[in-house]
Amino acid sequence: MAHTDHRTLRRVLHREVAGTIGLLADEHDFRAMRRYDSFVFDDHTTYLKHMEAVLKTRALQGSHTTVALFDPEDYAEYCAETGLDPDSHTSRTRFTAALASTGPTIPYDGRPLADLLPTLVDEAVRHATWEYAAALLARLGACASCGEDLGRAAFTRASHLLVRILDTAPPGERHLVCSVSGPPETLVAVLHADDIAGRMELDESEAFEFTTVLAVGLATESPGGLVMRTSKPGSPDRIHGWRLRAHGLEPLTAGEVFDAYCTDAESGELISPESNVDYCEPPDLGQGPGPAHCH
C-alpha cells in the first residue's frame, strides 16, 4: 500500500514539472544534426511524428510543455562556449534548457505540429527582429553635441507616436505593421491592439518589439512606413498610413494609401481594391515632443 502511495505521489509531482522541447523545424536543420552519432533519427517526417507523440503524451499526463526552435548552429556555438560535447543527448538537453530562458518559446496546446510549427517560426522571426533592432539602437551611441543616448531618445519618441496612434484611432480591432528598409534586410514588426468597449488590449511584448523597430526607422532616417487597419463589426475596415521621417511620421493621403494597397509591390501593376474597405487619411497625431536633435 505504501509503495502504491509513493508511486501515486510521484505521478502527481510529475504533472507539476514543466518542460521544454527543442524542435528541429525543417529538413535543413534536421540534416545538420545527423552528423552526431547520438542523434538516432534519420528521417525528418518520422522524427516529427515521434515528437508529436511525446507532446501528446505529456499533455495527457497533465504536464505543461513549451516548444522552442532548436538551431544546430546555435547549438554548436553553445557547446564550444561551454566546453560540452555536442555529440551527447545531455548537451542537447542543457542547450534546450537554456533556450527556455533566453529564446522564444510557445506552449504546446494540443495542436498538430503542422499547425504549431508556423506559429513557432513566426515567434522566432519576431524575436530575432527585435534583437537585431535593439542592437542597432544600442550601436547609435550618444549625441556628439549634447551627450543624449540616441537610441533611447528614438525609443521614447516612437513610444509617444504609438500611444498617439492608438489614442486617436477609431474603436475596433487594430492591426499595425511597421516596416523599415535598409541593409542587410527590411525589418518588419506587427502589433495587434484591440479597443473593445473602451478597454485597450495588447500584448506588451509585441508592443515593445514594435516600438523598437519604429525607433530604428526614426533614428536612422531609413525609408519605411507604418499602416494600421481597424476592423469593427457592421462597418467597413479603415486603413491609415504614414511615412517614416526623421523623428516623426508623415501622414499619407487617402489616395496614397489606396495606391499603396492596390499596387503589386513586385510588378508595380494595379490590383483590385478590397471590398468593404475605406482607405483613409489618418487622424492628426498632434505635435508632441519636438525632434530630439536639431544640432
Short mmCIF file of C-alpha atoms in Angstrom, two decimals:
data_model
loop_
_atom_site.label_atom_id
_atom_site.label_comp_id
_atom_site.label_asym_id
_atom_site.label_seq_id
_atom_site.Cartn_x
_atom_site.Cartn_y
_atom_site.Cartn_z
CA MET A 1 0.00 0.00 0.00
CA ALA A 2 2.83 2.39 0.93
CA HIS A 3 4.58 1.54 -2.35
CA THR A 4 1.42 2.39 -4.27
CA ASP A 5 1.09 5.67 -2.38
CA HIS A 6 4.68 6.61 -3.27
CA ARG A 7 4.04 5.90 -6.95
CA THR A 8 0.84 7.96 -6.87
CA LEU A 9 2.56 10.89 -5.19
CA ARG A 10 5.38 10.82 -7.72
CA ARG A 11 2.89 10.85 -10.60
CA VAL A 12 1.24 13.89 -9.02
CA LEU A 13 4.60 15.66 -8.74
CA HIS A 14 5.50 14.67 -12.31
CA ARG A 15 2.47 16.59 -13.55
CA GLU A 16 3.81 19.72 -11.85
CA VAL A 17 7.17 19.63 -13.64
CA ALA A 18 7.23 21.99 -16.61
CA GLY A 19 9.41 21.09 -19.59
CA THR A 20 10.77 22.49 -22.83
CA ILE A 21 11.33 20.56 -26.05
CA GLY A 22 13.71 21.79 -28.73
CA LEU A 23 12.27 21.15 -32.17
CA LEU A 24 14.10 20.80 -35.48
CA ALA A 25 11.54 22.54 -37.63
CA ASP A 26 12.85 21.94 -41.14
CA GLU A 27 14.77 19.40 -43.20
CA HIS A 28 17.91 21.55 -43.35
CA ASP A 29 18.29 21.74 -39.57
CA PHE A 30 17.45 18.06 -39.25
CA ARG A 31 20.23 17.07 -41.67
CA ALA A 32 22.70 19.20 -39.74
CA MET A 33 22.01 17.19 -36.57
CA ARG A 34 22.53 13.85 -38.29
CA ARG A 35 26.31 14.35 -38.12
CA TYR A 36 26.10 13.40 -34.44
CA ASP A 37 26.03 9.65 -33.76
CA SER A 38 23.94 10.17 -30.63
CA PHE A 39 21.14 11.66 -32.74
CA VAL A 40 19.39 8.47 -33.76
CA PHE A 41 16.77 9.70 -36.25
CA ASP A 42 17.43 9.51 -39.98
CA ASP A 43 14.10 10.77 -41.36
CA HIS A 44 12.58 14.15 -40.56
CA THR A 45 8.99 13.02 -41.04
CA THR A 46 9.47 10.14 -38.62
CA TYR A 47 11.18 12.48 -36.17
CA LEU A 48 8.22 14.90 -36.21
CA LYS A 49 5.76 12.02 -35.81
CA HIS A 50 7.52 10.76 -32.68
CA MET A 51 7.96 14.29 -31.33
CA GLU A 52 4.23 14.89 -31.68
CA ALA A 53 3.51 11.63 -29.84
CA VAL A 54 5.75 12.74 -26.96
CA LEU A 55 3.99 16.11 -26.75
CA LYS A 56 0.55 14.50 -26.76
CA THR A 57 1.57 12.03 -24.06
CA ARG A 58 2.85 14.79 -21.81
CA ALA A 59 -0.37 16.74 -22.35
CA LEU A 60 -2.49 13.70 -21.46
CA GLN A 61 -0.44 13.28 -18.28
CA GLY A 62 -1.21 16.86 -17.32
CA SER A 63 2.32 18.18 -17.91
CA HIS A 64 2.91 21.68 -19.26
CA THR A 65 5.34 21.77 -22.18
CA THR A 66 6.79 24.66 -24.14
CA VAL A 67 8.31 24.24 -27.58
CA ALA A 68 11.40 26.08 -28.87
CA LEU A 69 13.21 26.05 -32.20
CA PHE A 70 16.42 24.02 -32.00
CA ASP A 71 19.06 25.70 -34.18
CA PRO A 72 22.07 23.42 -34.90
CA GLU A 73 24.44 26.35 -35.47
CA ASP A 74 23.50 27.99 -32.18
CA TYR A 75 23.83 24.59 -30.52
CA ALA A 76 27.36 24.09 -31.85
CA GLU A 77 28.35 27.57 -30.64
CA TYR A 78 26.81 26.88 -27.23
CA CYS A 79 28.80 23.65 -26.86
CA ALA A 80 32.02 25.37 -27.92
CA GLU A 81 31.49 28.18 -25.40
CA THR A 82 30.55 25.87 -22.52
CA GLY A 83 33.03 23.08 -23.29
CA LEU A 84 30.28 20.49 -23.76
CA ASP A 85 30.47 17.54 -26.10
CA PRO A 86 27.97 18.31 -28.91
CA ASP A 87 27.55 14.59 -29.66
CA SER A 88 25.60 13.95 -26.46
CA HIS A 89 21.93 13.92 -25.58
CA THR A 90 22.85 15.52 -22.24
CA SER A 91 24.36 18.51 -24.04
CA ARG A 92 21.23 18.83 -26.19
CA THR A 93 19.12 18.80 -23.02
CA ARG A 94 21.21 21.56 -21.42
CA PHE A 95 21.01 23.66 -24.58
CA THR A 96 17.23 23.24 -24.69
CA ALA A 97 17.00 24.30 -21.04
CA ALA A 98 18.96 27.45 -21.95
CA LEU A 99 16.50 28.12 -24.79
CA ALA A 100 13.67 28.06 -22.28
CA SER A 101 15.12 31.11 -20.51
CA THR A 102 16.66 33.05 -23.40
CA GLY A 103 14.90 32.15 -26.64
CA PRO A 104 11.35 32.35 -27.98
CA THR A 105 9.04 29.52 -26.92
CA ILE A 106 5.35 28.78 -27.28
CA PRO A 107 3.20 26.49 -25.11
CA TYR A 108 2.06 23.21 -26.59
CA ASP A 109 -1.72 23.43 -26.75
CA GLY A 110 -2.63 20.16 -28.41
CA ARG A 111 -2.48 21.42 -31.99
CA PRO A 112 -0.92 19.17 -34.64
CA LEU A 113 2.73 20.04 -35.24
CA ALA A 114 1.86 21.04 -38.81
CA ASP A 115 -0.26 23.87 -37.35
CA LEU A 116 2.06 24.71 -34.46
CA LEU A 117 5.30 24.98 -36.47
CA PRO A 118 4.38 28.14 -38.44
CA THR A 119 3.48 29.88 -35.17
CA LEU A 120 6.79 28.84 -33.64
CA VAL A 121 8.74 30.04 -36.68
CA ASP A 122 6.89 33.38 -36.64
CA GLU A 123 7.73 33.79 -32.96
CA ALA A 124 11.41 33.09 -33.65
CA VAL A 125 11.49 35.59 -36.52
CA ARG A 126 9.80 38.22 -34.34
CA HIS A 127 12.34 37.64 -31.56
CA ALA A 128 15.29 37.82 -33.97
CA THR A 129 13.93 41.04 -35.49
CA TRP A 130 13.65 42.64 -32.07
CA GLU A 131 17.19 41.54 -31.08
CA TYR A 132 18.63 42.99 -34.28
CA ALA A 133 16.68 46.25 -33.94
CA ALA A 134 17.70 46.63 -30.29
CA ALA A 135 21.35 46.07 -31.25
CA LEU A 136 21.08 48.77 -33.93
CA LEU A 137 19.71 51.27 -31.41
CA ALA A 138 22.44 50.41 -28.90
CA ARG A 139 25.16 50.98 -31.50
CA LEU A 140 23.97 54.55 -32.18
CA GLY A 141 25.69 55.71 -29.01
CA ALA A 142 25.48 59.25 -27.64
CA CYS A 143 24.84 62.54 -29.43
CA ALA A 144 28.17 64.27 -30.09
CA SER A 145 26.66 67.66 -29.18
CA CYS A 146 24.54 67.01 -26.09
CA GLY A 147 25.55 63.52 -24.97
CA GLU A 148 22.00 62.12 -25.00
CA ASP A 149 21.63 58.44 -25.82
CA LEU A 150 20.32 58.48 -29.40
CA GLY A 151 18.74 55.04 -29.24
CA ARG A 152 16.89 55.84 -26.03
CA ALA A 153 15.68 59.18 -27.40
CA ALA A 154 14.36 57.46 -30.54
CA PHE A 155 12.60 54.80 -28.47
CA THR A 156 10.94 57.50 -26.34
CA ARG A 157 9.78 59.28 -29.49
CA ALA A 158 8.49 56.04 -31.03
CA SER A 159 6.60 55.22 -27.81
CA HIS A 160 4.90 58.61 -27.88
CA LEU A 161 3.89 58.19 -31.52
CA LEU A 162 2.47 54.71 -30.94
CA VAL A 163 0.40 55.95 -28.00
CA ARG A 164 -0.94 58.84 -30.10
CA ILE A 165 -1.83 56.48 -32.97
CA LEU A 166 -3.78 54.19 -30.65
CA ASP A 167 -5.43 57.09 -28.79
CA THR A 168 -6.68 58.75 -31.99
CA ALA A 169 -7.70 55.55 -33.82
CA PRO A 170 -11.36 54.63 -34.19
CA PRO A 171 -12.52 51.83 -31.86
CA GLY A 172 -12.24 48.23 -33.01
CA GLU A 173 -9.62 45.59 -33.70
CA ARG A 174 -6.36 47.29 -34.76
CA HIS A 175 -3.68 45.59 -36.82
CA LEU A 176 -0.49 47.65 -37.19
CA VAL A 177 2.53 46.91 -39.39
CA CYS A 178 5.78 48.89 -39.32
CA SER A 179 8.47 48.26 -41.94
CA VAL A 180 11.93 49.82 -42.06
CA SER A 181 14.11 49.35 -45.15
CA GLY A 182 17.85 49.10 -45.04
CA PRO A 183 20.82 46.83 -45.24
CA PRO A 184 21.03 43.98 -44.83
CA GLU A 185 17.25 43.49 -44.95
CA THR A 186 13.89 45.06 -44.19
CA LEU A 187 12.73 44.96 -40.58
CA VAL A 188 9.02 44.28 -40.07
CA ALA A 189 7.07 44.39 -36.81
CA VAL A 190 3.38 43.63 -36.24
CA LEU A 191 1.14 44.72 -33.38
CA HIS A 192 -2.45 43.75 -32.54
CA ALA A 193 -4.13 46.30 -30.28
CA ASP A 194 -7.87 45.90 -29.82
CA ASP A 195 -10.13 48.55 -28.30
CA ILE A 196 -13.08 46.58 -27.01
CA ALA A 197 -15.75 48.55 -25.12
CA GLY A 198 -13.27 51.31 -24.36
CA ARG A 199 -10.65 48.92 -22.94
CA MET A 200 -7.31 48.57 -24.74
CA GLU A 201 -5.99 45.03 -25.13
CA LEU A 202 -2.49 44.41 -26.48
CA ASP A 203 0.47 42.14 -25.94
CA GLU A 204 3.19 44.05 -24.07
CA SER A 205 5.99 42.09 -25.73
CA GLU A 206 4.56 42.81 -29.18
CA ALA A 207 4.24 46.49 -28.31
CA PHE A 208 7.85 46.66 -27.08
CA GLU A 209 9.17 44.97 -30.21
CA PHE A 210 7.02 47.16 -32.47
CA THR A 211 8.26 50.31 -30.75
CA THR A 212 11.88 49.18 -31.10
CA VAL A 213 11.57 48.70 -34.87
CA LEU A 214 9.79 52.04 -35.23
CA ALA A 215 12.57 53.68 -33.21
CA VAL A 216 15.19 52.28 -35.59
CA GLY A 217 13.40 53.88 -38.53
CA LEU A 218 13.16 57.24 -36.76
CA ALA A 219 16.75 57.25 -35.54
CA THR A 220 18.41 56.10 -38.76
CA GLU A 221 16.09 58.05 -41.09
CA SER A 222 15.66 54.87 -43.13
CA PRO A 223 12.86 54.57 -45.70
CA GLY A 224 9.84 52.94 -44.18
CA GLY A 225 6.20 53.17 -43.30
CA LEU A 226 3.50 52.32 -40.81
CA VAL A 227 -0.02 51.20 -41.64
CA MET A 228 -2.97 50.45 -39.40
CA ARG A 229 -6.11 48.54 -40.26
CA THR A 230 -9.11 48.89 -37.96
CA SER A 231 -11.99 46.41 -38.10
CA LYS A 232 -15.37 46.78 -36.40
CA PRO A 233 -18.47 44.61 -36.90
CA GLY A 234 -21.03 46.23 -39.14
CA SER A 235 -18.60 48.82 -40.57
CA PRO A 236 -16.06 48.85 -43.42
CA ASP A 237 -12.46 48.29 -42.41
CA ARG A 238 -10.48 51.53 -42.22
CA ILE A 239 -6.84 51.71 -43.34
CA HIS A 240 -4.48 54.55 -42.41
CA GLY A 241 -0.82 55.01 -43.27
CA TRP A 242 2.26 57.11 -42.52
CA ARG A 243 5.75 57.52 -43.99
CA LEU A 244 8.69 57.36 -41.61
CA ARG A 245 10.58 60.61 -41.33
CA ALA A 246 13.42 61.73 -39.06
CA HIS A 247 11.93 61.73 -35.55
CA GLY A 248 8.35 61.61 -36.86
CA LEU A 249 5.62 60.25 -39.08
CA GLU A 250 4.21 61.91 -42.19
CA PRO A 251 0.53 61.04 -42.85
CA LEU A 252 -0.40 59.51 -46.19
CA THR A 253 -3.39 60.89 -48.03
CA ALA A 254 -6.34 58.60 -48.69
CA GLY A 255 -5.20 58.37 -52.32
CA GLU A 256 -1.67 57.39 -51.32
CA VAL A 257 -2.99 54.68 -49.01
CA PHE A 258 -5.19 53.39 -51.82
CA ASP A 259 -2.26 53.36 -54.25
CA ALA A 260 -0.05 51.51 -51.75
CA TYR A 261 -2.64 48.78 -51.16
CA CYS A 262 -3.73 48.45 -54.77
CA THR A 263 -0.29 48.20 -56.39
CA ASP A 264 1.65 44.95 -56.62
CA ALA A 265 4.93 45.52 -54.75
CA GLU A 266 6.98 43.39 -57.16
CA SER A 267 5.46 44.09 -60.58
CA GLY A 268 4.11 47.59 -59.95
CA GLU A 269 0.83 46.59 -61.62
CA LEU A 270 -2.53 47.69 -60.26
CA ILE A 271 -4.57 45.13 -58.34
CA SER A 272 -8.25 45.25 -57.46
CA PRO A 273 -9.11 47.03 -54.19
CA GLU A 274 -10.68 45.02 -51.40
CA SER A 275 -14.41 45.25 -50.92
CA ASN A 276 -15.84 46.85 -47.78
CA VAL A 277 -12.60 48.76 -47.07
CA ASP A 278 -12.15 52.51 -46.68
CA TYR A 279 -8.69 53.97 -47.42
CA CYS A 280 -8.44 57.00 -45.17
CA GLU A 281 -6.17 59.86 -44.20
CA PRO A 282 -5.08 59.25 -40.58
CA PRO A 283 -6.19 61.40 -37.65
CA ASP A 284 -3.94 64.25 -36.57
CA LEU A 285 -1.36 62.92 -34.11
CA GLY A 286 -0.56 66.37 -32.77
CA GLN A 287 2.88 67.89 -32.48
CA GLY A 288 4.05 66.05 -29.38
CA PRO A 289 7.69 66.41 -28.34
CA GLY A 290 9.85 68.04 -30.99
CA PRO A 291 12.74 66.31 -32.74
CA ALA A 292 15.26 65.19 -30.19
CA HIS A 293 18.27 66.58 -32.02
CA CYS A 294 18.40 69.71 -34.16
CA HIS A 295 22.12 70.43 -33.64
#
